mmCIF file of C-alpha atoms in Angstrom:
data_model
loop_
_atom_site.group_PDB
_atom_site.id
_atom_site.type_symbol
_atom_site.label_atom_id
_atom_site.label_comp_id
_atom_site.label_asym_id
_atom_site.label_seq_id
_atom_site.Cartn_x
_atom_site.Cartn_y
_atom_site.Cartn_z
ATOM 1 C CA MET A 1 38.921 -26.334 -8.090
ATOM 2 C CA LYS A 2 35.588 -25.110 -9.421
ATOM 3 C CA ARG A 3 35.108 -21.493 -10.485
ATOM 4 C CA LEU A 4 31.900 -19.841 -9.225
ATOM 5 C CA VAL A 5 30.002 -16.695 -10.191
ATOM 6 C CA VAL A 6 28.144 -14.922 -7.387
ATOM 7 C CA GLY A 7 25.366 -12.378 -7.846
ATOM 8 C CA SER A 8 25.010 -9.266 -5.693
ATOM 9 C CA ARG A 9 23.069 -6.041 -5.617
ATOM 10 C CA GLU A 10 25.326 -3.197 -6.691
ATOM 11 C CA SER A 11 25.207 -1.102 -3.510
ATOM 12 C CA GLU A 12 28.327 -0.620 -1.410
ATOM 13 C CA LEU A 13 26.784 -2.596 1.441
ATOM 14 C CA ALA A 14 25.691 -5.486 -0.786
ATOM 15 C CA ILE A 15 29.161 -5.812 -2.296
ATOM 16 C CA ALA A 16 30.803 -5.659 1.135
ATOM 17 C CA GLN A 17 28.485 -8.429 2.339
ATOM 18 C CA THR A 18 29.137 -10.523 -0.755
ATOM 19 C CA ASN A 19 32.873 -10.179 -0.155
ATOM 20 C CA LEU A 20 32.370 -11.428 3.416
ATOM 21 C CA VAL A 21 30.743 -14.582 2.048
ATOM 22 C CA ILE A 22 33.503 -15.023 -0.528
ATOM 23 C CA ALA A 23 36.139 -14.695 2.211
ATOM 24 C CA LYS A 24 34.405 -17.451 4.199
ATOM 25 C CA LEU A 25 34.324 -19.687 1.125
ATOM 26 C CA LYS A 26 37.997 -19.098 0.337
ATOM 27 C CA LYS A 27 38.923 -19.903 3.916
ATOM 28 C CA GLU A 28 37.364 -23.320 3.373
ATOM 29 C CA TYR A 29 38.565 -23.667 -0.238
ATOM 30 C CA PRO A 30 41.734 -21.554 -0.781
ATOM 31 C CA ALA A 31 42.027 -22.475 -4.469
ATOM 32 C CA LEU A 32 38.440 -21.469 -5.265
ATOM 33 C CA GLU A 33 37.953 -18.721 -7.862
ATOM 34 C CA VAL A 34 34.900 -16.477 -7.465
ATOM 35 C CA GLU A 35 33.671 -13.767 -9.833
ATOM 36 C CA VAL A 36 31.139 -11.147 -8.679
ATOM 37 C CA LYS A 37 28.339 -9.938 -10.973
ATOM 38 C CA THR A 38 26.278 -7.000 -9.736
ATOM 39 C CA TYR A 39 22.650 -6.150 -10.514
ATOM 40 C CA LYS A 40 20.422 -3.146 -9.900
ATOM 41 C CA THR A 41 17.189 -4.612 -8.576
ATOM 42 C CA SER A 42 13.647 -3.344 -9.032
ATOM 43 C CA GLY A 43 13.660 -2.397 -5.343
ATOM 44 C CA ASP A 44 16.710 -0.194 -5.917
ATOM 45 C CA ARG A 45 15.020 1.583 -8.816
ATOM 46 C CA LEU A 46 11.649 2.182 -7.153
ATOM 47 C CA GLN A 47 11.950 5.073 -4.719
ATOM 48 C CA THR A 48 8.275 5.805 -4.104
ATOM 49 C CA GLN A 49 7.097 2.665 -2.301
ATOM 50 C CA SER A 50 8.019 1.678 1.240
ATOM 51 C CA ILE A 51 10.785 -0.833 1.945
ATOM 52 C CA ASP A 52 8.223 -3.130 3.585
ATOM 53 C CA VAL A 53 6.155 -3.347 0.392
ATOM 54 C CA LEU A 54 9.198 -3.859 -1.838
ATOM 55 C CA THR A 55 10.542 -6.622 0.402
ATOM 56 C CA ASN A 56 7.174 -8.372 0.563
ATOM 57 C CA LYS A 57 6.993 -8.406 -3.228
ATOM 58 C CA GLY A 58 10.545 -9.738 -3.544
ATOM 59 C CA LEU A 59 11.720 -6.727 -5.528
ATOM 60 C CA PHE A 60 15.163 -6.670 -3.880
ATOM 61 C CA VAL A 61 15.873 -10.203 -5.099
ATOM 62 C CA LYS A 62 13.895 -10.486 -8.370
ATOM 63 C CA GLU A 63 16.755 -9.804 -10.786
ATOM 64 C CA LEU A 64 19.152 -12.031 -8.855
ATOM 65 C CA GLU A 65 16.667 -14.898 -8.883
ATOM 66 C CA GLU A 66 16.204 -14.455 -12.637
ATOM 67 C CA ALA A 67 20.004 -14.575 -13.068
ATOM 68 C CA LEU A 68 20.101 -17.834 -11.088
ATOM 69 C CA LEU A 69 17.386 -19.412 -13.235
ATOM 70 C CA GLU A 70 19.116 -18.280 -16.433
ATOM 71 C CA GLY A 71 22.440 -19.728 -15.286
ATOM 72 C CA GLU A 72 24.204 -16.350 -15.274
ATOM 73 C CA ILE A 73 25.316 -16.887 -11.658
ATOM 74 C CA ASP A 74 25.877 -19.919 -9.430
ATOM 75 C CA PHE A 75 24.573 -18.361 -6.223
ATOM 76 C CA ALA A 76 23.346 -15.040 -4.868
ATOM 77 C CA VAL A 77 24.041 -13.265 -1.581
ATOM 78 C CA HIS A 78 21.206 -11.377 0.115
ATOM 79 C CA SER A 79 20.495 -9.654 3.382
ATOM 80 C CA LEU A 80 18.035 -12.187 4.753
ATOM 81 C CA LYS A 81 15.733 -9.438 6.049
ATOM 82 C CA ASP A 82 15.338 -8.201 2.446
ATOM 83 C CA MET A 83 14.030 -11.549 1.214
ATOM 84 C CA PRO A 84 10.292 -12.284 1.012
ATOM 85 C CA MET A 85 9.041 -14.975 3.370
ATOM 86 C CA ASP A 86 8.125 -17.252 0.468
ATOM 87 C CA VAL A 87 11.070 -18.147 -1.765
ATOM 88 C CA PRO A 88 10.722 -20.199 -4.973
ATOM 89 C CA GLU A 89 10.941 -23.945 -4.336
ATOM 90 C CA GLU A 90 13.570 -24.263 -7.040
ATOM 91 C CA LEU A 91 15.694 -21.464 -5.496
ATOM 92 C CA PRO A 92 16.038 -22.286 -1.784
ATOM 93 C CA ILE A 93 18.178 -20.586 0.815
ATOM 94 C CA VAL A 94 20.989 -23.130 0.994
ATOM 95 C CA ALA A 95 23.112 -21.475 3.699
ATOM 96 C CA VAL A 96 23.218 -18.544 6.092
ATOM 97 C CA THR A 97 26.142 -16.893 7.824
ATOM 98 C CA LYS A 98 26.494 -16.490 11.570
ATOM 99 C CA ARG A 99 24.320 -13.569 12.595
ATOM 100 C CA GLY A 100 25.954 -10.155 12.831
ATOM 101 C CA ASP A 101 24.837 -7.429 15.214
ATOM 102 C CA PRO A 102 21.014 -7.613 15.124
ATOM 103 C CA ARG A 103 20.353 -4.244 16.767
ATOM 104 C CA ASP A 104 18.826 -1.117 15.293
ATOM 105 C CA VAL A 105 20.680 2.151 15.782
ATOM 106 C CA VAL A 106 20.392 5.914 15.413
ATOM 107 C CA VAL A 107 22.784 8.030 13.372
ATOM 108 C CA PHE A 108 22.574 11.729 14.217
ATOM 109 C CA LYS A 109 23.227 14.756 12.096
ATOM 110 C CA GLU A 110 26.245 16.498 13.503
ATOM 111 C CA GLY A 111 25.199 18.967 16.186
ATOM 112 C CA SER A 112 21.598 17.749 16.399
ATOM 113 C CA PHE A 113 21.943 15.507 19.457
ATOM 114 C CA ASP A 114 21.869 17.201 22.855
ATOM 115 C CA GLY A 115 23.078 14.189 24.814
ATOM 116 C CA LEU A 116 19.678 13.514 26.359
ATOM 117 C CA ASN A 117 17.747 10.297 26.019
ATOM 118 C CA HIS A 118 14.959 11.860 23.996
ATOM 119 C CA PHE A 119 14.306 13.354 20.570
ATOM 120 C CA PRO A 120 12.300 16.576 21.082
ATOM 121 C CA ASN A 121 10.848 17.703 17.749
ATOM 122 C CA MET A 122 13.617 15.931 15.859
ATOM 123 C CA ARG A 123 12.966 14.726 12.326
ATOM 124 C CA VAL A 124 13.866 11.045 12.404
ATOM 125 C CA GLY A 125 13.985 9.115 9.137
ATOM 126 C CA THR A 126 13.191 5.446 8.662
ATOM 127 C CA SER A 127 11.904 3.293 5.821
ATOM 128 C CA SER A 128 10.524 0.640 8.156
ATOM 129 C CA MET A 129 7.080 0.581 9.746
ATOM 130 C CA ARG A 130 8.478 -1.912 12.264
ATOM 131 C CA ARG A 131 11.092 0.592 13.430
ATOM 132 C CA LYS A 132 8.656 3.490 13.326
ATOM 133 C CA ILE A 133 6.020 2.049 15.652
ATOM 134 C CA GLN A 134 8.541 0.794 18.197
ATOM 135 C CA PHE A 135 10.654 3.954 18.158
ATOM 136 C CA GLN A 136 7.565 6.170 18.392
ATOM 137 C CA ALA A 137 6.430 4.206 21.448
ATOM 138 C CA LEU A 138 9.734 5.066 23.126
ATOM 139 C CA TYR A 139 9.938 8.678 21.924
ATOM 140 C CA LYS A 140 6.473 10.124 21.345
ATOM 141 C CA GLU A 141 7.818 13.647 20.841
ATOM 142 C CA ALA A 142 9.920 12.698 17.802
ATOM 143 C CA ARG A 143 8.684 13.363 14.250
ATOM 144 C CA VAL A 144 9.197 10.125 12.344
ATOM 145 C CA GLU A 145 9.263 10.526 8.555
ATOM 146 C CA GLU A 146 9.793 8.273 5.540
ATOM 147 C CA ILE A 147 13.299 8.019 4.059
ATOM 148 C CA ARG A 148 14.406 5.892 1.092
ATOM 149 C CA GLY A 149 17.679 4.851 -0.481
ATOM 150 C CA ASN A 150 20.689 2.773 0.500
ATOM 151 C CA ILE A 151 22.885 3.546 3.511
ATOM 152 C CA MET A 152 25.025 6.128 1.722
ATOM 153 C CA THR A 153 21.977 7.870 0.233
ATOM 154 C CA ARG A 154 20.314 8.105 3.619
ATOM 155 C CA LEU A 155 23.444 9.464 5.275
ATOM 156 C CA LYS A 156 23.713 12.067 2.505
ATOM 157 C CA LYS A 157 20.106 13.155 3.152
ATOM 158 C CA LEU A 158 20.971 13.374 6.841
ATOM 159 C CA GLU A 159 24.007 15.578 6.248
ATOM 160 C CA ASP A 160 22.057 17.728 3.786
ATOM 161 C CA GLY A 161 19.693 18.641 6.597
ATOM 162 C CA GLU A 162 16.609 16.742 5.471
ATOM 163 C CA PHE A 163 16.655 14.854 8.802
ATOM 164 C CA ASP A 164 18.145 15.251 12.266
ATOM 165 C CA ALA A 165 18.632 11.516 12.693
ATOM 166 C CA VAL A 166 18.045 8.253 10.823
ATOM 167 C CA LEU A 167 17.273 4.764 12.079
ATOM 168 C CA LEU A 168 19.388 2.009 10.521
ATOM 169 C CA ALA A 169 20.622 -1.531 11.151
ATOM 170 C CA ALA A 170 23.878 -1.791 13.084
ATOM 171 C CA ALA A 171 25.197 -4.664 10.965
ATOM 172 C CA GLY A 172 25.004 -2.680 7.725
ATOM 173 C CA LEU A 173 26.960 0.270 9.094
ATOM 174 C CA GLN A 174 29.543 -2.034 10.626
ATOM 175 C CA ARG A 175 30.053 -3.943 7.371
ATOM 176 C CA VAL A 176 30.809 -0.792 5.377
ATOM 177 C CA GLY A 177 33.167 0.561 8.029
ATOM 178 C CA LEU A 178 30.834 3.270 9.372
ATOM 179 C CA GLU A 179 30.414 1.988 12.913
ATOM 180 C CA ASN A 180 31.822 5.298 14.170
ATOM 181 C CA ARG A 181 28.699 7.064 12.861
ATOM 182 C CA ILE A 182 26.440 5.181 15.275
ATOM 183 C CA GLY A 183 25.188 7.550 17.953
ATOM 184 C CA MET A 184 22.930 5.218 19.906
ATOM 185 C CA TYR A 185 22.122 1.490 19.991
ATOM 186 C CA PHE A 186 18.709 0.019 20.755
ATOM 187 C CA GLU A 187 18.768 -3.296 22.554
ATOM 188 C CA VAL A 188 16.412 -5.935 21.189
ATOM 189 C CA ASP A 189 14.090 -5.495 24.161
ATOM 190 C CA GLU A 190 13.634 -1.847 23.098
ATOM 191 C CA ILE A 191 13.248 -2.288 19.343
ATOM 192 C CA LEU A 192 12.762 -5.827 18.095
ATOM 193 C CA PRO A 193 14.802 -6.376 14.898
ATOM 194 C CA ALA A 194 13.443 -7.533 11.560
ATOM 195 C CA ALA A 195 13.299 -11.289 11.084
ATOM 196 C CA GLY A 196 16.736 -12.297 9.810
ATOM 197 C CA GLN A 197 18.344 -8.922 10.542
ATOM 198 C CA GLY A 198 22.137 -9.233 10.562
ATOM 199 C CA VAL A 199 22.045 -12.545 8.670
ATOM 200 C CA LEU A 200 23.416 -13.075 5.152
ATOM 201 C CA ALA A 201 21.576 -15.645 3.041
ATOM 202 C CA ILE A 202 22.989 -17.653 0.157
ATOM 203 C CA GLN A 203 20.434 -18.643 -2.483
ATOM 204 C CA ALA A 204 21.099 -21.205 -5.214
ATOM 205 C CA LYS A 205 19.357 -23.659 -7.540
ATOM 206 C CA ARG A 206 18.029 -26.720 -5.746
ATOM 207 C CA GLU A 207 19.096 -28.974 -8.629
ATOM 208 C CA GLU A 208 22.783 -27.988 -8.383
ATOM 209 C CA ASP A 209 25.487 -29.446 -6.134
ATOM 210 C CA ASN A 210 25.610 -26.853 -3.352
ATOM 211 C CA SER A 211 27.912 -28.748 -0.995
ATOM 212 C CA LEU A 212 30.574 -26.012 -1.215
ATOM 213 C CA LEU A 213 28.051 -23.484 0.072
ATOM 214 C CA GLN A 214 26.889 -25.799 2.835
ATOM 215 C CA ALA A 215 30.425 -25.636 4.226
ATOM 216 C CA ILE A 216 29.864 -22.035 5.393
ATOM 217 C CA ASN A 217 26.361 -22.530 6.751
ATOM 218 C CA ASP A 218 25.866 -21.647 10.428
ATOM 219 C CA GLU A 219 23.400 -24.243 11.690
ATOM 220 C CA GLU A 220 22.258 -22.350 14.793
ATOM 221 C CA THR A 221 21.570 -19.202 12.782
ATOM 222 C CA PHE A 222 19.692 -21.245 10.173
ATOM 223 C CA LEU A 223 17.535 -22.737 12.924
ATOM 224 C CA ILE A 224 16.806 -19.321 14.467
ATOM 225 C CA ALA A 225 16.079 -17.691 11.106
ATOM 226 C CA THR A 226 13.708 -20.521 10.177
ATOM 227 C CA ALA A 227 11.646 -19.929 13.329
ATOM 228 C CA GLU A 228 11.625 -16.131 12.865
ATOM 229 C CA ARG A 229 10.547 -16.298 9.234
ATOM 230 C CA ALA A 230 7.891 -18.948 9.922
ATOM 231 C CA TYR A 231 6.334 -16.663 12.539
ATOM 232 C CA VAL A 232 6.196 -13.674 10.180
ATOM 233 C CA ASN A 233 5.037 -15.759 7.221
ATOM 234 C CA GLU A 234 2.155 -17.248 9.198
ATOM 235 C CA LEU A 235 0.876 -13.847 10.326
ATOM 236 C CA GLY A 236 1.142 -12.456 6.828
ATOM 237 C CA GLY A 237 -1.310 -9.597 6.693
ATOM 238 C CA PRO A 238 -0.954 -6.469 4.577
ATOM 239 C CA CYS A 239 2.373 -5.866 2.865
ATOM 240 C CA THR A 240 3.188 -3.083 5.288
ATOM 241 C CA SER A 241 2.310 -5.043 8.433
ATOM 242 C CA PRO A 242 5.280 -4.631 10.808
ATOM 243 C CA VAL A 243 5.120 -8.037 12.504
ATOM 244 C CA THR A 244 8.496 -9.507 13.373
ATOM 245 C CA ALA A 245 10.242 -12.139 15.467
ATOM 246 C CA TYR A 246 13.669 -12.490 17.019
ATOM 247 C CA GLY A 247 15.282 -15.707 18.234
ATOM 248 C CA GLU A 248 18.225 -16.455 20.497
ATOM 249 C CA ILE A 249 19.746 -19.669 21.741
ATOM 250 C CA LYS A 250 20.598 -19.511 25.436
ATOM 251 C CA THR A 251 21.538 -22.518 27.586
ATOM 252 C CA HIS A 252 20.739 -24.737 24.594
ATOM 253 C CA LYS A 253 17.164 -23.435 24.421
ATOM 254 C CA LEU A 254 15.617 -21.427 21.578
ATOM 255 C CA TYR A 255 13.877 -18.322 22.887
ATOM 256 C CA LEU A 256 11.592 -16.716 20.313
ATOM 257 C CA THR A 257 10.145 -13.230 20.827
ATOM 258 C CA GLY A 258 7.292 -12.184 18.579
ATOM 259 C CA LEU A 259 5.744 -8.809 17.848
ATOM 260 C CA TYR A 260 2.107 -8.607 16.818
ATOM 261 C CA TYR A 261 0.611 -5.365 15.479
ATOM 262 C CA ARG A 262 -3.053 -4.383 15.294
ATOM 263 C CA GLU A 263 -3.590 -1.795 12.602
ATOM 264 C CA ASP A 264 -7.110 -1.009 13.800
ATOM 265 C CA THR A 265 -5.849 0.132 17.218
ATOM 266 C CA ASN A 266 -2.239 1.028 16.289
ATOM 267 C CA HIS A 267 -1.049 -1.060 19.227
ATOM 268 C CA PHE A 268 1.624 -3.726 19.213
ATOM 269 C CA TYR A 269 2.251 -6.606 21.606
ATOM 270 C CA ARG A 270 5.332 -8.680 22.427
ATOM 271 C CA GLU A 271 5.717 -12.094 24.002
ATOM 272 C CA THR A 272 8.508 -14.641 24.336
ATOM 273 C CA ILE A 273 8.281 -18.432 24.244
ATOM 274 C CA ILE A 274 10.733 -21.309 24.489
ATOM 275 C CA ALA A 275 10.468 -22.867 21.039
ATOM 276 C CA ASP A 276 11.193 -26.414 19.933
ATOM 277 C CA ARG A 277 14.741 -26.522 18.526
ATOM 278 C CA GLU A 278 13.897 -29.719 16.675
ATOM 279 C CA ALA A 279 10.937 -28.092 14.906
ATOM 280 C CA PRO A 280 11.720 -24.376 14.467
ATOM 281 C CA GLU A 281 9.309 -23.826 11.569
ATOM 282 C CA ALA A 282 6.373 -25.474 13.339
ATOM 283 C CA SER A 283 7.211 -23.535 16.511
ATOM 284 C CA GLY A 284 7.190 -20.238 14.653
ATOM 285 C CA VAL A 285 3.846 -21.036 13.042
ATOM 286 C CA SER A 286 2.168 -22.139 16.282
ATOM 287 C CA PHE A 287 3.507 -19.078 18.125
ATOM 288 C CA ALA A 288 2.078 -16.793 15.434
ATOM 289 C CA LYS A 289 -1.331 -18.496 15.669
ATOM 290 C CA TYR A 290 -1.285 -18.048 19.443
ATOM 291 C CA MET A 291 -0.478 -14.327 19.121
ATOM 292 C CA ARG A 292 -3.270 -13.853 16.596
ATOM 293 C CA ARG A 293 -5.811 -15.592 18.819
ATOM 294 C CA ARG A 294 -4.759 -13.699 21.917
ATOM 295 C CA TYR A 295 -4.594 -10.172 20.557
ATOM 296 C CA ARG A 296 -7.355 -10.067 17.937
ATOM 297 C CA CYS A 297 -10.093 -10.128 20.608
#
């Protein structure tokens, strides 16, 4: 059986997610040997720019993509939401895992939550403009501030008293065994997740035989993620633009909800369509064009 080398960011979450992918591969191919090589990405080193900008520029995947091109690794595991919408043609996403919990959550500093459904004068940290605008619409009295770093760094800042609460992705906390820290979940109709949130993406060279990786691909998640990313890619806009889309398959139909944000008015709009399952990319693009036409006037 072939021996593979997988690339991962070096954070605790990234390694945990990479191990999830390896476990899925070994379930299909018990004799498979997999070595993990970790990399500190440019996005991990830069602590002054927003997560949105770093993601748009591909700085959380740059070093891993270079390792793929140089032949240092056979494939790389990413959080799909951390990948730019345009990936190199020679380095496609060859598989995605079944989506984990897509919801955003709040983690509170011990003793800072009074049990009420509001956040009076609380300092709430997030690195995402998407989370900020939606959370602020729900809780206008909260003070939303920028926070950077991986999950453990953010939780340390929380416990050190820099914040009263932080907004994070449920899937990340669950994958590192910190689900018990979650104080409050937001349903997707309250805060729409990032495109691809909760999904792990496997990236590899197009020219290689990637049939082993195809064996762990979740086709429905791939379809949904394709529509979500097409919507966001079509709208484009400034690097920090918090547009997003979220898809679900219900009764064999693909429902796609899109968020459109107008920076000039600081308003955002949401709509849901039934997309074409046979053409998820085209559906995402046409939905984005419709949202632009409708809400730019």
